[in-house]
C-alpha cells in the first residue's frame, strides 16, 4: 500500500495534479478529509471533503479519531484514522492533499509514506492561479499567500520537490514517484515469495526429470 502525500502552498495545483494522477491510476484513491470549511460551489459532501461543523470536528479530536489535524485559514482540516484503516483493509493506495504541518504529522504517524512538496514556477504565477480560481476573496487570498510563504520553509524536509509549471509534466513526475514507491521492497515481497515457492517446487523429487522430459517433447 502506497501512501502519497502531496503538499503545497494553496493555489499551486495539488488538486489539479492529484485529480489527473488519480484518473490515470485507479488504485490510488483520495484520502477524503474532514473540514469545517463551507463547501465551494460544486463540492459534494463525502467526495472532496466530509463537511462537518466545528463542534462535530472537536468531538472527533476528543475521541482521538484523527491521524492528524490542523487549523488552516480559520478552518479545521483532518485525516480520520478510519480512512487510512479502511484503505489498508481494502488494499488500495491513498493520496493525501494536505497543508504542510499535516504532511509532517502524517509522515510521523506513517513513516513509510512518501511526501512531495509541489512548487509553483514563480510566486507571481501562484498569485495568478489563486485569483484565477475565484474561490476566495482578495483578503482570503492574501491570508493564504502569507501562510504559503511560511510553508515554503518546510520544503527541504520533504522526500521530493516537484515544480508544477506545465501541468502534464508535473503529473508525469509525480506519477514516476508514485510508481517507484510501489516498487519498493515491502510492496514487492509477494513477488519474491511467489518465485521462491516456484523455485522450491522445482526441487521436488522428479521435478527435474519432468522438466527434462517436457523439454524433449
Ligand atoms: P491547490 O489544490 O494546490 O490549492 P488547485 O489545484 O485548486 O490548487 O489549482 C489552483 C488553480 O490553478 C486552479 O484554477 C487550477 O486549475 C490552476 N492550475 C493548476 N495547475 C496549473 C498549471 N500547471 N498551469 C496553470 N494553471 C494551473
Ligand atoms: P482548501 O480549503 O483549499 O480545500 O484547503 C486548504 C488547505 O488544507 C490545503 O493546503 C489542503 O491541502 C489542506 N488540507 C486538506 N485536507 C487536510 C487534512 O486532512 N489535513 C491537513 N492537515 N490539511 C488538509
Coordinates of C-alpha atoms and ligand atoms in Angstrom, one line a residue:
X1 CA 0.0 0.0 0.0
X2 CA 1.4 3.3 -1.1
X3 CA 0.6 6.5 1.0
X4 CA 1.4 9.5 -1.2
X5 CA 1.4 12.9 0.5
X6 CA 1.1 16.0 -1.8
X7 CA 1.6 19.3 0.0
X8 CA 2.0 22.8 -1.4
X9 CA 1.1 26.4 -0.8
X10 CA -2.6 26.9 -1.6
X11 CA -3.2 27.6 -5.3
X12 CA -0.1 25.7 -6.5
X13 CA -2.2 22.9 -8.1
X14 CA -2.4 20.0 -5.7
X15 CA -6.0 19.4 -6.6
X16 CA -5.4 19.6 -10.3
X17 CA -2.3 17.3 -10.2
X18 CA -4.0 14.9 -7.8
X19 CA -7.1 14.6 -9.9
X20 CA -5.2 13.8 -13.1
X21 CA -3.0 11.3 -11.2
X22 CA -6.0 9.5 -9.8
X23 CA -7.7 9.4 -13.1
X24 CA -4.7 7.6 -14.6
X25 CA -4.2 5.3 -11.6
X26 CA -7.4 3.8 -10.3
X27 CA -5.7 2.0 -7.4
X28 CA -4.9 5.5 -6.0
X29 CA -7.8 7.0 -4.1
X30 CA -8.1 10.4 -2.5
X31 CA -8.0 10.4 1.3
X32 CA -11.2 12.4 1.9
X33 CA -10.5 14.7 4.8
X34 CA -12.9 16.3 7.3
X35 CA -13.2 20.0 7.3
X36 CA -15.2 22.8 8.9
X37 CA -14.8 25.0 5.8
X38 CA -18.0 25.7 3.8
X39 CA -18.3 23.7 0.5
X40 CA -17.3 25.6 -2.6
X41 CA -19.8 25.6 -5.5
X42 CA -19.8 22.1 -7.0
X43 CA -18.1 20.4 -4.0
X44 CA -20.0 17.4 -2.7
X45 CA -20.1 16.1 0.9
X46 CA -18.1 12.8 1.0
X47 CA -16.3 13.4 -2.3
X48 CA -14.0 16.4 -2.0
X49 CA -14.4 16.5 1.8
X50 CA -16.6 15.4 4.7
X51 CA -18.1 18.8 5.6
X52 CA -18.8 19.0 9.4
X53 CA -19.4 21.8 11.9
X54 CA -16.8 22.8 14.4
X55 CA -18.4 21.0 17.4
X56 CA -18.5 17.7 15.5
X57 CA -14.9 18.2 14.5
X58 CA -13.9 18.9 18.1
X59 CA -15.7 15.8 19.3
X60 CA -13.8 13.7 16.8
X61 CA -10.5 15.3 18.1
X62 CA -11.5 14.4 21.7
X63 CA -12.3 10.8 20.6
X64 CA -8.8 10.5 19.0
X65 CA -10.5 10.0 15.6
X66 CA -7.8 11.9 13.6
X67 CA -4.5 10.6 12.5
X68 CA -3.6 14.3 12.1
X69 CA -5.5 17.6 12.0
X70 CA -4.6 21.2 11.6
X71 CA -6.1 24.7 11.6
X72 CA -5.7 26.4 8.3
X73 CA -7.0 29.9 7.3
X74 CA -9.5 29.8 10.2
X75 CA -10.9 26.3 9.5
X76 CA -10.1 22.8 10.8
X77 CA -9.0 20.1 8.5
X78 CA -8.2 16.5 9.5
X79 CA -7.4 13.0 8.2
X80 CA -9.6 10.4 10.0
X81 CA -7.9 7.3 11.3
X82 CA -10.8 5.3 9.8
X83 CA -9.9 6.5 6.3
X84 CA -6.4 5.0 6.4
X85 CA -7.6 1.8 8.2
X86 CA -10.3 1.2 5.5
X87 CA -7.8 1.8 2.7
X88 CA -5.3 -0.6 4.3
X89 CA -8.0 -3.3 4.7
X90 CA -9.2 -2.8 1.1
X91 CA -5.6 -2.8 -0.2
X92 CA -5.7 0.4 -2.2
X93 CA -3.2 3.3 -2.3
X94 CA -4.1 6.7 -0.8
X95 CA -3.3 10.3 -1.9
X96 CA -3.3 12.9 0.9
X97 CA -3.9 16.5 -0.2
X98 CA -2.8 18.3 3.0
X99 CA -1.2 21.5 4.2
X100 CA 2.4 21.4 5.3
X101 CA 2.0 20.8 9.0
X102 CA -0.4 17.9 8.3
X103 CA 2.2 16.4 5.9
X104 CA 4.8 16.4 8.6
X105 CA 2.4 14.8 11.1
X106 CA 1.3 12.2 8.6
X107 CA 4.9 11.3 7.9
X108 CA 5.5 10.9 11.7
X109 CA 2.4 8.6 12.0
X110 CA 3.1 6.7 8.8
X111 CA 6.9 6.7 8.2
X112 CA 6.6 4.7 5.0
X113 CA 4.5 7.4 3.4
X114 CA 6.2 9.3 0.5
X115 CA 6.0 13.1 0.7
X116 CA 6.1 15.5 -2.2
X117 CA 6.2 19.3 -2.0
X118 CA 4.7 20.8 -5.1
X119 CA 6.0 24.3 -6.0
X120 CA 4.6 26.9 -8.4
X121 CA 7.0 28.0 -11.1
X122 CA 7.0 31.6 -9.7
X123 CA 5.3 33.5 -6.8
X124 CA 3.6 35.8 -9.4
X125 CA 2.1 32.7 -11.1
X126 CA 0.9 31.4 -7.7
X127 CA -0.9 34.7 -7.1
X128 CA -2.4 34.5 -10.6
X129 CA -3.7 30.9 -10.0
X130 CA -5.2 31.8 -6.7
X131 CA -7.0 34.8 -8.2
X132 CA -7.9 32.8 -11.3
X133 CA -9.5 30.0 -9.3
X134 CA -12.0 32.6 -8.0
X135 CA -12.9 30.7 -4.8
X136 CA -11.5 33.2 -2.3
X137 CA -11.9 37.0 -1.9
X138 CA -8.9 39.3 -2.0
X139 CA -8.4 39.3 1.8
X140 CA -8.5 35.4 2.0
X141 CA -6.1 35.2 -1.0
X142 CA -3.6 37.4 0.9
X143 CA -4.0 35.3 4.0
X144 CA -3.3 32.1 2.0
X145 CA -0.3 33.7 0.4
X146 CA 1.1 34.8 3.8
X147 CA 0.7 31.2 5.1
X148 CA 2.3 29.9 1.8
X149 CA 5.4 32.0 2.4
X150 CA 5.9 30.3 5.8
X151 CA 5.0 26.9 4.4
X152 CA 7.9 27.1 1.9
X153 CA 10.4 26.8 4.8
X154 CA 9.3 23.2 5.2
X155 CA 10.0 22.1 1.6
X156 CA 13.6 20.8 2.3
X157 CA 12.2 18.2 4.7
X158 CA 10.1 16.5 2.1
X159 CA 11.2 13.4 0.2
X160 CA 10.6 15.1 -3.3
X161 CA 10.1 18.5 -4.7
X162 CA 8.2 18.8 -8.0
X163 CA 7.5 22.1 -9.9
X164 CA 4.0 22.5 -11.3
X165 CA 4.7 24.7 -14.3
X166 CA 3.3 22.6 -17.2
X167 CA 0.6 20.5 -15.7
X168 CA 1.2 17.4 -17.7
X169 CA 4.9 17.4 -16.8
X170 CA 4.2 17.8 -13.1
X171 CA 1.7 14.9 -13.3
X172 CA 4.2 12.7 -15.1
X173 CA 6.9 13.5 -12.4
X174 CA 4.5 12.8 -9.5
X175 CA 3.4 9.6 -11.3
X176 CA 7.0 8.5 -11.6
X177 CA 7.4 8.9 -7.8
X178 CA 4.2 7.0 -7.1
X179 CA 5.1 4.1 -9.4
X180 CA 8.6 3.9 -7.9
X181 CA 7.1 3.8 -4.4
X182 CA 5.0 0.8 -5.5
X183 CA 8.2 -1.0 -6.4
X184 CA 9.9 -0.6 -3.0
X185 CA 10.8 -4.0 -1.4
X186 CA 8.0 -4.1 1.2
X187 CA 5.5 -3.7 -1.7
X188 CA 7.2 -6.5 -3.7
X189 CA 7.7 -9.2 -1.1
X190 CA 4.8 -11.2 -2.6
X191 CA 6.6 -11.3 -5.9
X192 CA 9.8 -12.6 -4.3
X193 CA 7.7 -15.2 -2.3
X194 CA 5.9 -16.4 -5.4
X195 CA 9.3 -17.1 -7.1
X196 CA 10.7 -18.8 -4.0
X197 CA 7.7 -21.1 -3.9
X198 CA 8.1 -21.9 -7.6
X199 CA 11.9 -22.5 -7.0
X200 CA 11.2 -24.8 -4.0
X201 CA 8.6 -26.7 -6.0
X202 CA 11.1 -27.2 -8.8
X203 CA 13.3 -29.1 -6.3
X204 CA 10.7 -31.7 -5.6
X205 CA 11.8 -35.3 -6.5
X206 CA 11.1 -35.9 -10.1
X207 CA 10.6 -32.3 -11.0
X208 CA 13.9 -32.2 -12.8
X209 CA 13.1 -35.4 -14.7
X210 CA 9.7 -34.0 -15.6
X211 CA 11.2 -30.7 -16.8
X212 CA 13.8 -32.7 -19.0
X213 CA 11.0 -34.8 -20.4
X214 CA 9.0 -31.7 -21.2
X215 CA 11.9 -30.1 -23.0
X216 CA 12.4 -33.3 -25.0
X217 CA 8.8 -33.2 -26.5
Ligands
LIG1 P1 -4.4 23.7 -4.7 O1 -5.2 22.4 -4.7 O2 -2.9 23.5 -4.6 O3 -4.9 24.8 -3.9 P2 -5.6 23.9 -7.4 O4 -5.5 22.5 -7.9 O5 -7.0 24.3 -6.9 O6 -4.6 24.3 -6.2 O7 -5.1 24.9 -8.5 C1 -5.2 26.3 -8.4 C2 -5.6 26.9 -9.7 O8 -4.5 26.8 -10.6 C3 -6.8 26.2 -10.4 O9 -7.6 27.1 -11.1 C4 -6.1 25.3 -11.4 O10 -6.9 25.0 -12.5 C5 -4.9 26.1 -11.8 N1 -3.7 25.3 -12.2 C6 -3.2 24.2 -11.5 N2 -2.1 23.7 -12.1 C7 -1.9 24.6 -13.2 C8 -0.8 24.6 -14.2 N3 0.2 23.7 -14.2 N4 -0.9 25.6 -15.0 C9 -1.9 26.6 -15.0 N5 -2.9 26.6 -14.1 C10 -2.9 25.6 -13.2
LIG2 P1 -8.8 24.1 0.8 O1 -9.6 25.0 1.7 O2 -8.1 24.9 -0.3 O3 -9.6 22.9 0.2 O4 -7.6 23.5 1.7 C1 -6.8 24.3 2.5 C2 -5.6 23.6 2.9 O5 -5.9 22.5 3.7 C3 -4.9 22.9 1.7 O6 -3.5 23.1 1.8 C4 -5.2 21.4 1.8 O7 -4.2 20.6 1.3 C5 -5.3 21.3 3.3 N1 -6.0 20.1 3.8 C6 -7.0 19.5 3.3 N2 -7.3 18.4 4.0 C7 -6.5 18.3 5.0 C8 -6.3 17.4 6.1 O8 -7.0 16.4 6.3 N3 -5.3 17.7 7.0 C9 -4.5 18.8 6.9 N4 -3.5 19.0 7.8 N5 -4.6 19.7 5.8 C10 -5.6 19.4 4.9

